[in-house]
Short mmCIF file of C-alpha atoms in Angstrom, two decimals:
data_model
loop_
_atom_site.label_atom_id
_atom_site.label_comp_id
_atom_site.label_asym_id
_atom_site.label_seq_id
_atom_site.Cartn_x
_atom_site.Cartn_y
_atom_site.Cartn_z
CA GLN A 1 18.66 0.07 4.09
CA VAL A 2 15.04 -0.71 3.40
CA GLN A 3 13.31 -0.24 0.04
CA LEU A 4 9.69 -0.56 -0.98
CA VAL A 5 9.12 -1.22 -4.67
CA GLU A 6 5.65 -0.91 -6.13
CA SER A 7 4.23 -2.28 -9.34
CA GLY A 8 0.90 -2.76 -11.08
CA GLY A 9 -0.44 0.70 -11.80
CA GLY A 10 -1.74 1.80 -15.17
CA LEU A 11 -4.72 2.93 -17.22
CA VAL A 12 -8.01 1.08 -16.90
CA GLN A 13 -11.58 1.72 -17.95
CA PRO A 14 -14.32 2.36 -15.39
CA GLY A 15 -15.50 -0.92 -13.95
CA GLY A 16 -12.17 -2.55 -14.59
CA SER A 17 -9.62 -4.06 -12.21
CA LEU A 18 -5.99 -3.58 -11.29
CA ARG A 19 -3.71 -5.27 -8.79
CA LEU A 20 -0.95 -3.34 -7.03
CA SER A 21 2.02 -5.05 -5.43
CA CYS A 22 4.61 -3.69 -3.03
CA ALA A 23 7.69 -5.63 -1.99
CA ALA A 24 9.93 -4.64 0.91
CA SER A 25 13.62 -5.53 0.80
CA GLY A 26 16.82 -4.79 2.66
CA ARG A 27 17.61 -5.00 6.35
CA ILE A 28 14.31 -6.11 7.88
CA PHE A 29 13.79 -7.64 11.30
CA SER A 30 10.01 -7.36 11.35
CA ILE A 31 7.16 -5.64 9.52
CA ASN A 32 4.08 -4.48 11.37
CA ALA A 33 1.33 -2.83 9.36
CA MET A 34 1.52 -2.46 5.59
CA GLY A 35 -0.82 -0.45 3.45
CA PHE A 36 -1.64 1.72 0.51
CA TYR A 37 -2.35 5.44 0.43
CA ARG A 38 -3.28 7.66 -2.51
CA GLN A 39 -2.87 11.27 -3.46
CA THR A 40 -4.28 13.56 -6.13
CA PRO A 41 -2.86 16.98 -7.08
CA GLY A 42 -3.59 19.62 -4.47
CA ASN A 43 -4.88 17.13 -1.94
CA GLN A 44 -3.46 15.38 1.10
CA ARG A 45 -2.43 11.78 0.96
CA GLU A 46 -5.26 9.57 2.21
CA MET A 47 -5.37 6.04 3.54
CA VAL A 48 -6.87 3.49 1.19
CA ALA A 49 -6.28 0.20 3.01
CA ILE A 50 -4.08 -1.10 5.81
CA ILE A 51 -3.34 -4.66 6.92
CA THR A 52 -1.64 -5.66 10.15
CA SER A 53 0.85 -8.46 10.67
CA SER A 54 -2.04 -10.60 11.92
CA ASP A 55 -4.04 -9.91 8.73
CA ALA A 56 -6.56 -7.49 10.24
CA ALA A 57 -7.60 -5.11 7.47
CA ASN A 58 -9.05 -1.61 7.49
CA TYR A 59 -10.42 0.24 4.47
CA ALA A 60 -11.44 3.75 3.55
CA ASP A 61 -15.23 3.97 3.24
CA SER A 62 -14.89 4.94 -0.42
CA VAL A 63 -13.28 1.60 -1.36
CA LYS A 64 -15.04 -0.86 0.94
CA GLY A 65 -16.48 -3.77 -0.99
CA ARG A 66 -14.38 -2.98 -4.07
CA PHE A 67 -10.75 -3.21 -2.88
CA THR A 68 -9.08 -6.07 -1.04
CA ILE A 69 -5.71 -5.87 0.69
CA SER A 70 -3.61 -8.94 1.44
CA ARG A 71 -0.02 -9.76 2.29
CA ASP A 72 2.56 -12.49 1.91
CA ASN A 73 4.69 -12.31 5.02
CA ALA A 74 7.23 -14.80 3.68
CA LYS A 75 7.94 -12.45 0.78
CA ASN A 76 7.47 -9.15 2.66
CA THR A 77 4.91 -8.19 0.05
CA VAL A 78 1.53 -6.50 0.21
CA PHE A 79 -1.13 -6.55 -2.51
CA LEU A 80 -4.11 -4.37 -3.31
CA GLN A 81 -6.76 -5.89 -5.55
CA MET A 82 -8.88 -3.08 -6.96
CA ASN A 83 -12.17 -4.01 -8.62
CA SER A 84 -15.06 -1.95 -9.98
CA LEU A 85 -12.74 0.99 -10.43
CA LYS A 86 -14.21 4.46 -10.73
CA PRO A 87 -12.77 7.66 -12.21
CA GLU A 88 -12.52 9.06 -8.70
CA ASP A 89 -10.03 6.30 -7.85
CA THR A 90 -7.54 8.02 -10.16
CA ALA A 91 -4.48 8.96 -8.09
CA VAL A 92 -0.89 8.15 -7.36
CA TYR A 93 -0.89 5.16 -5.02
CA TYR A 94 1.85 4.84 -2.41
CA CYS A 95 2.82 1.78 -0.44
CA ASN A 96 3.65 2.17 3.25
CA ALA A 97 5.21 -0.22 5.74
CA LYS A 98 6.12 0.06 9.41
CA ILE A 99 9.43 -1.75 9.74
CA LYS A 100 11.97 -2.58 12.42
CA GLU A 101 15.42 -3.06 10.92
CA LEU A 102 16.91 -4.57 14.07
CA TRP A 103 15.30 -6.30 17.04
CA TYR A 104 16.19 -3.44 19.37
CA ALA A 105 15.41 -0.60 16.92
CA TYR A 106 12.37 1.60 16.80
CA GLU A 107 9.78 1.03 14.12
CA ASN A 108 10.06 3.42 11.18
CA ASP A 109 7.74 4.40 8.36
CA TYR A 110 8.86 3.56 4.82
CA TRP A 111 7.23 4.62 1.56
CA GLY A 112 7.27 3.30 -1.97
CA GLN A 113 7.96 5.47 -4.99
CA GLY A 114 4.31 5.68 -5.98
CA THR A 115 2.48 4.27 -8.97
CA GLN A 116 -0.08 6.07 -11.12
CA VAL A 117 -3.57 4.61 -11.40
CA THR A 118 -5.80 6.24 -14.00
CA VAL A 119 -9.44 5.22 -14.45
CA SER A 120 -10.82 6.67 -17.65
CA SER A 121 -12.74 5.69 -20.75
#
């Protein structure tokens, strides 16, 4: 069974920084894309940043130039460095990974438990 465990959320002032981490564990044959999504009450979950297994990254327009996604394939971990945070970045952030548990299995989507990020003075 695969688990994604997130860490690093919290309260930060506008202009501040936070770093989110997400580690995948369990029965893992391979991990394709990993990423972070966020959701606010009453709204749909939206993509923040995605990184492929070959380190190609894609960002939402609202975070380009402020957020950086990276991954450590040896540790099955993805990171989101968030700089110049704004109040509108306040949300619950969810980690996502596309994982094959066995070499012959289909790829499945897995989600972390979510971590709250609050940007406020």
